[in-house]
Coordinates of C-alpha atoms in Angstrom, one line a residue:
M1 CA 0.0 0.0 0.0
R2 CA 1.3 3.4 -1.0
V3 CA 0.2 6.1 1.6
L4 CA 0.6 9.9 1.5
V5 CA 1.0 11.4 4.9
T6 CA 0.7 15.2 4.9
G7 CA 2.6 16.8 7.8
G8 CA 4.5 13.5 8.1
A9 CA 7.6 15.2 9.5
G10 CA 5.7 16.6 12.4
F11 CA 4.9 15.4 15.9
I12 CA 2.0 13.0 15.3
G13 CA 2.6 12.6 11.6
G14 CA 6.2 11.3 12.2
H15 CA 4.9 8.6 14.6
V16 CA 2.3 7.6 12.0
V17 CA 5.0 7.3 9.3
D18 CA 7.2 5.2 11.6
L19 CA 4.4 2.8 12.2
L20 CA 3.3 2.6 8.6
V21 CA 6.9 1.8 7.5
R22 CA 7.2 -0.9 10.1
R23 CA 4.0 -2.4 8.7
G24 CA 5.5 -2.5 5.2
A25 CA 3.8 0.5 3.6
E26 CA 5.4 2.6 1.0
V27 CA 5.2 6.1 2.4
V28 CA 5.2 9.6 0.8
V29 CA 5.5 12.5 3.1
L30 CA 4.5 16.1 2.1
D31 CA 5.6 18.6 4.7
S32 CA 6.5 22.3 4.4
M33 CA 9.1 22.0 7.2
V34 CA 8.5 25.6 8.2
A35 CA 7.6 24.4 11.8
H36 CA 10.8 22.4 12.3
R37 CA 14.2 23.8 13.1
E38 CA 15.6 20.3 13.2
P39 CA 15.6 17.8 10.3
P40 CA 13.0 15.1 10.5
A41 CA 14.1 11.7 11.8
L42 CA 12.2 9.8 9.0
P43 CA 13.0 6.2 7.9
P44 CA 15.3 6.2 4.9
S45 CA 12.7 4.5 2.7
V46 CA 10.3 7.5 3.0
D47 CA 9.8 9.7 -0.1
L48 CA 10.0 13.2 1.5
R49 CA 8.5 16.1 -0.5
V50 CA 9.2 19.5 1.0
A51 CA 6.4 21.8 -0.1
D52 CA 3.5 23.7 1.3
L53 CA 0.1 22.1 1.2
T54 CA -1.2 25.1 -0.7
D55 CA 1.3 24.4 -3.5
A56 CA -1.1 22.9 -6.1
D57 CA 1.6 21.4 -8.3
A58 CA 3.5 19.8 -5.4
V59 CA 0.3 18.4 -4.0
A60 CA -0.8 17.0 -7.4
A61 CA 2.6 15.2 -7.7
A62 CA 2.4 13.9 -4.1
V63 CA -1.0 12.3 -4.6
D64 CA -0.1 10.5 -7.8
G65 CA -0.3 6.8 -7.4
V66 CA -1.3 6.7 -3.7
D67 CA -3.8 4.2 -2.4
A68 CA -4.6 6.1 0.8
V69 CA -4.1 9.5 2.4
C70 CA -3.5 10.4 6.0
H71 CA -3.9 14.1 6.3
Q72 CA -2.1 15.4 9.4
A73 CA -0.8 18.7 8.2
A74 CA -2.3 21.7 10.1
R75 CA -1.5 24.8 12.1
V76 CA -2.4 23.6 15.6
G77 CA -3.1 25.0 19.0
L78 CA -5.1 28.1 20.2
G79 CA -2.5 30.5 18.8
V80 CA -1.8 33.9 20.2
D81 CA -4.7 36.1 19.2
L82 CA -6.9 36.8 16.2
D83 CA -4.0 38.2 14.3
D84 CA -3.3 34.5 13.6
L85 CA -6.7 34.1 11.8
T86 CA -5.5 34.3 8.2
D87 CA -2.6 31.9 8.9
Y88 CA -5.0 29.3 10.3
V89 CA -7.4 29.6 7.5
T90 CA -4.7 29.4 4.9
D91 CA -2.9 26.5 6.3
N92 CA -5.9 24.4 7.4
D93 CA -8.8 25.4 5.2
V94 CA -7.1 26.3 2.0
G95 CA -4.5 23.5 2.5
T96 CA -7.2 20.9 2.9
A97 CA -9.1 22.2 -0.1
T98 CA -5.9 22.1 -2.2
L99 CA -5.4 18.5 -1.2
L100 CA -9.0 17.5 -1.9
R101 CA -9.0 19.2 -5.3
A102 CA -5.8 17.3 -6.3
L103 CA -7.4 14.0 -5.2
W104 CA -10.6 14.9 -7.2
R105 CA -8.6 15.6 -10.3
R106 CA -6.9 12.2 -9.9
R107 CA -10.3 10.5 -9.4
F108 CA -9.1 9.2 -6.1
A109 CA -11.7 6.9 -4.4
G110 CA -9.4 5.2 -1.8
R111 CA -9.1 5.7 1.9
L112 CA -8.8 9.2 3.4
V113 CA -8.1 9.7 7.1
V114 CA -8.0 13.3 8.4
A115 CA -6.8 14.6 11.7
S116 CA -9.4 16.5 13.7
S117 CA -9.6 17.5 17.3
M118 CA -11.7 17.5 20.4
V119 CA -11.9 21.3 20.0
V120 CA -14.7 20.9 17.5
Y121 CA -17.0 20.2 20.5
G122 CA -16.3 23.5 22.3
E123 CA -17.3 22.7 25.9
G124 CA -17.7 19.0 26.6
R125 CA -20.8 17.3 27.9
Y126 CA -22.4 18.2 31.2
T127 CA -25.3 17.1 33.3
C128 CA -27.5 19.2 35.6
A129 CA -29.2 17.6 38.7
R130 CA -32.4 19.3 37.7
H131 CA -32.3 19.5 33.9
G132 CA -30.3 16.5 32.9
S133 CA -27.9 16.6 29.9
T134 CA -27.1 20.2 28.9
R135 CA -24.7 22.4 27.0
P136 CA -23.4 25.5 28.8
G137 CA -22.8 28.7 26.8
P138 CA -19.5 30.4 26.4
R139 CA -17.9 31.4 29.7
A140 CA -18.0 35.1 30.6
A141 CA -14.8 37.0 31.2
S142 CA -16.4 38.6 34.3
D143 CA -16.9 35.1 35.9
L144 CA -13.4 34.0 35.0
E145 CA -11.9 37.2 36.5
R146 CA -13.6 36.3 39.8
G147 CA -12.3 32.7 39.7
R148 CA -15.6 31.2 38.7
F149 CA -14.3 28.7 36.3
E150 CA -17.1 26.1 36.3
P151 CA -19.8 26.8 33.8
P152 CA -23.3 27.0 35.3
C153 CA -26.5 25.4 34.0
P154 CA -27.9 27.8 31.4
Q155 CA -31.4 27.2 32.7
C156 CA -31.1 27.3 36.5
G157 CA -27.6 28.5 37.1
T158 CA -26.6 25.6 39.4
A159 CA -23.3 23.7 39.2
L160 CA -22.9 21.2 36.4
R161 CA -21.1 17.8 36.4
W162 CA -18.9 16.9 33.4
A163 CA -19.7 13.6 31.5
P164 CA -18.0 11.8 28.6
I165 CA -18.8 13.3 25.2
D166 CA -19.4 11.1 22.2
E167 CA -19.2 11.8 18.5
D168 CA -22.9 12.6 18.0
A169 CA -22.6 15.7 20.2
P170 CA -23.3 19.0 18.3
L171 CA -20.2 20.9 17.2
D172 CA -19.5 24.2 18.8
P173 CA -16.1 25.6 17.8
R174 CA -15.0 28.4 20.2
N175 CA -11.7 29.5 18.6
V176 CA -10.2 29.9 15.2
Y177 CA -8.3 26.6 15.2
A178 CA -11.5 24.8 16.2
A179 CA -13.4 26.4 13.4
T180 CA -10.9 25.3 10.9
K181 CA -11.0 21.7 12.2
V182 CA -14.7 21.6 11.8
H183 CA -14.3 22.8 8.2
T184 CA -11.6 20.2 7.6
E185 CA -14.1 17.5 8.6
Q186 CA -16.9 19.0 6.6
L187 CA -14.8 19.4 3.4
A188 CA -13.5 15.8 3.7
A189 CA -17.0 14.5 4.2
V190 CA -18.2 16.3 1.1
Y191 CA -15.3 14.9 -0.8
G192 CA -16.3 11.4 0.3
R193 CA -19.9 11.8 -0.7
E194 CA -19.0 13.1 -4.2
S195 CA -16.1 10.8 -4.9
G196 CA -17.1 7.5 -3.3
A197 CA -14.0 7.6 -1.1
S198 CA -14.3 6.3 2.5
V199 CA -13.4 9.1 4.9
C200 CA -12.7 9.0 8.6
A201 CA -12.0 12.0 10.8
L202 CA -10.1 11.3 14.0
R203 CA -10.8 13.7 16.8
Y204 CA -7.7 13.7 18.9
H205 CA -7.9 14.6 22.5
N206 CA -4.8 15.9 24.4
V207 CA -1.9 14.2 22.7
Y208 CA 1.5 14.0 24.4
G209 CA 4.7 12.1 24.1
P210 CA 8.2 12.1 22.6
R211 CA 9.1 14.6 19.8
M212 CA 6.6 17.2 20.9
P213 CA 7.7 20.7 19.9
R214 CA 9.1 22.9 22.6
D215 CA 8.6 26.5 23.7
T216 CA 5.8 27.5 21.3
P217 CA 2.3 29.0 22.0
Y218 CA 1.0 26.5 19.5
A219 CA 2.1 23.4 21.4
G220 CA -0.2 21.3 23.7
V221 CA -0.3 21.9 27.4
A222 CA 1.9 18.9 28.2
S223 CA 4.6 20.3 26.0
L224 CA 4.4 23.7 27.6
F225 CA 4.7 22.1 31.1
R226 CA 7.6 19.9 29.9
S227 CA 9.4 22.9 28.3
A228 CA 9.1 24.8 31.5
L229 CA 10.6 22.0 33.6
E230 CA 13.5 21.7 31.2
S231 CA 14.3 25.4 31.4
G232 CA 14.2 25.2 35.2
S233 CA 10.9 26.8 35.8
P234 CA 7.7 25.4 37.4
P235 CA 4.8 24.6 35.1
R236 CA 2.3 27.4 35.1
V237 CA -1.2 26.0 35.4
F238 CA -4.1 28.3 34.2
E239 CA -7.4 28.6 36.1
D240 CA -7.4 26.3 39.2
G241 CA -6.0 23.3 37.3
G242 CA -9.2 21.4 37.6
Q243 CA -9.9 21.4 33.9
M244 CA -10.6 17.8 32.9
R245 CA -9.0 16.4 29.8
D246 CA -8.2 13.0 28.2
F247 CA -4.4 12.8 27.7
V248 CA -3.6 10.2 25.1
H249 CA -0.1 9.1 24.2
V250 CA 1.2 9.7 20.7
H251 CA 2.1 6.0 20.2
D252 CA -1.6 5.2 20.7
V253 CA -2.7 8.0 18.3
A254 CA -0.3 6.7 15.6
R255 CA -1.8 3.2 16.0
A256 CA -5.4 4.6 15.8
N257 CA -4.4 6.2 12.5
V258 CA -3.1 3.0 11.0
L259 CA -6.2 1.1 12.2
A260 CA -8.3 3.8 10.5
L261 CA -6.3 3.5 7.3
E262 CA -6.8 -0.2 7.3
S263 CA -10.6 0.2 7.9
S264 CA -13.3 1.3 5.5
W265 CA -15.6 2.8 8.3
S266 CA -16.6 6.4 7.6
G267 CA -17.4 9.1 10.1
A268 CA -15.8 10.8 13.1
L269 CA -14.1 9.1 16.0
N270 CA -12.7 10.2 19.3
V271 CA -9.1 9.1 19.8
A272 CA -8.6 9.1 23.5
S273 CA -7.4 7.0 26.4
G274 CA -10.8 6.8 28.1
R275 CA -9.2 7.7 31.4
P276 CA -9.5 11.4 32.2
H277 CA -7.1 13.5 34.3
S278 CA -7.0 17.1 35.2
V279 CA -4.6 19.6 33.8
L280 CA -3.0 19.9 37.3
D281 CA -2.7 16.1 37.3
M282 CA -0.6 16.3 34.2
A283 CA 1.6 19.1 35.5
S284 CA 2.1 17.4 38.8
A285 CA 2.9 14.0 37.2
L286 CA 5.5 15.6 34.9
S287 CA 7.0 17.6 37.7
A288 CA 7.4 14.6 40.0
A289 CA 8.8 12.4 37.2
F290 CA 11.2 15.1 36.0
A291 CA 12.5 15.6 39.5
V292 CA 13.3 11.9 39.9
T293 CA 14.7 11.2 36.4
G294 CA 15.9 14.4 34.9
T295 CA 16.6 14.4 31.2
D296 CA 19.5 13.7 29.0
G297 CA 17.9 13.2 25.6
A298 CA 18.4 9.5 25.7
D299 CA 17.0 7.5 22.7
S300 CA 15.3 5.2 25.2
A301 CA 12.9 8.1 26.0
D302 CA 11.1 7.4 22.8
V303 CA 10.0 4.0 24.2
V304 CA 7.5 4.1 27.0
D305 CA 8.8 1.1 28.8
G306 CA 12.5 1.8 28.1
P307 CA 15.2 2.3 30.7
D308 CA 15.4 5.5 32.7
A309 CA 17.8 8.2 31.6
A310 CA 20.1 8.4 34.6
D311 CA 21.6 11.8 35.0
G312 CA 20.7 12.1 38.7
P313 CA 17.9 13.5 40.7
R314 CA 16.8 17.1 40.5
S315 CA 14.9 19.4 42.9
P316 CA 11.2 19.2 42.3
L317 CA 9.6 22.1 40.6
A318 CA 6.0 22.0 41.8
P319 CA 3.4 23.4 39.4
R320 CA 2.2 27.0 40.0
V321 CA -1.5 27.5 39.8
T322 CA -1.9 31.0 38.4
G323 CA -5.6 31.6 38.0
E324 CA -5.0 33.0 34.6
Y325 CA -7.4 32.2 31.8
R326 CA -7.9 32.4 28.0
L327 CA -11.4 33.1 26.7
G328 CA -10.9 30.6 23.8
D329 CA -10.3 27.8 26.3
V330 CA -13.1 25.5 27.6
R331 CA -13.5 24.0 31.0
H332 CA -13.9 20.2 30.6
V333 CA -13.7 18.0 27.6
V334 CA -13.7 14.3 28.4
A335 CA -14.1 11.7 25.6
S336 CA -16.2 8.7 25.2
A337 CA -13.8 6.2 23.6
E338 CA -16.5 3.5 23.0
R339 CA -17.1 4.0 19.2
A340 CA -13.4 3.8 18.2
A341 CA -13.2 0.5 20.2
R342 CA -16.2 -0.8 18.5
V343 CA -15.5 0.1 14.9
L344 CA -11.7 0.0 14.8
G345 CA -10.8 -2.2 17.7
F346 CA -8.8 0.7 19.1
E347 CA -8.1 0.9 22.8
A348 CA -5.3 3.0 24.2
G349 CA -2.4 0.9 25.6
V350 CA -0.2 3.5 27.3
D351 CA -1.0 4.1 30.9
F352 CA -1.0 7.7 32.2
T353 CA 1.7 7.1 34.8
A354 CA 4.0 5.2 32.4
G355 CA 3.4 7.7 29.6
T356 CA 4.2 10.8 31.8
D357 CA 7.2 9.1 33.4
A358 CA 8.7 8.5 29.9
F359 CA 7.7 11.9 28.6
A360 CA 9.4 13.6 31.5
R361 CA 12.7 12.4 30.1
A362 CA 11.8 12.4 26.4
P363 CA 13.7 14.9 24.2
L364 CA 11.6 17.7 22.8
R365 CA 11.8 19.0 19.3
A366 CA 12.8 22.5 18.3

């Protein structure tokens, strides 16, 4: 099988490429390389094409002869402010449209797997003791300023309880990145209906693990915490740290992509561990593991059950809960992982403790 992986030199894409090669696939990678200051550590058999996804000629050449496409390329994260808007729309919307047009002109009707995100849901699922399942509105800056981080029931104003969210929940994007991910899913679904291709959108929850980018506002929270520890600073935890998330290891995410490529099931799937933790849990786990193991960039850090990197103990840097907030953030998003287990046979295999222990010593990527 010949597979095109867009963004295949990046964090998640690189792990997908590694697994595909190990399974005997012929892999073409299309990556602009603008997000990487270090050369990609790709297997030597990979056909790397360095070009932007909006380059129509390069994309047309890359899709030639492929049996399947794994679309990982995207500008990710919440960004800095709305000055990023055109960059997100260009990279994510126009880039996806350019890829789909190239596939259409090739009359591609094979397998298409696209990377989406939990951010398409906006806030997660909640229940009210009086009104049952409900969806809170956007949080008010006035409440956040007062430290009122939990969203109230929109009908009675009482406290809500979070619950796992499944793929049938309505989409409610609350930042620019989220809006572009919704559009990516929609464009891919339209392509599938028109072309006959089978299309699966994987909604990643909070992915972490080796080769995450360091020191960037576009990285995930786990990378920001890990970068702070490596620089000798305590992780800064926004709000009160009680935000619930599903942290899923990148090795599991790569495996979910390969299972999706080998399947013909169409639709959206949560890719998650099914075992939620708070943001403060992640910061505390990384701080504790970093204090015990330190880091030396050992190759074994890329293997969750590998040996410890032994460069001696370090003083613990306890997380600092700041009370800061960002209006584009949501309070709780916890996944239901049932559908991916049922239709793909996917269940996460990396335990939170083992994953964070390994990540605390894993080298980050510039």
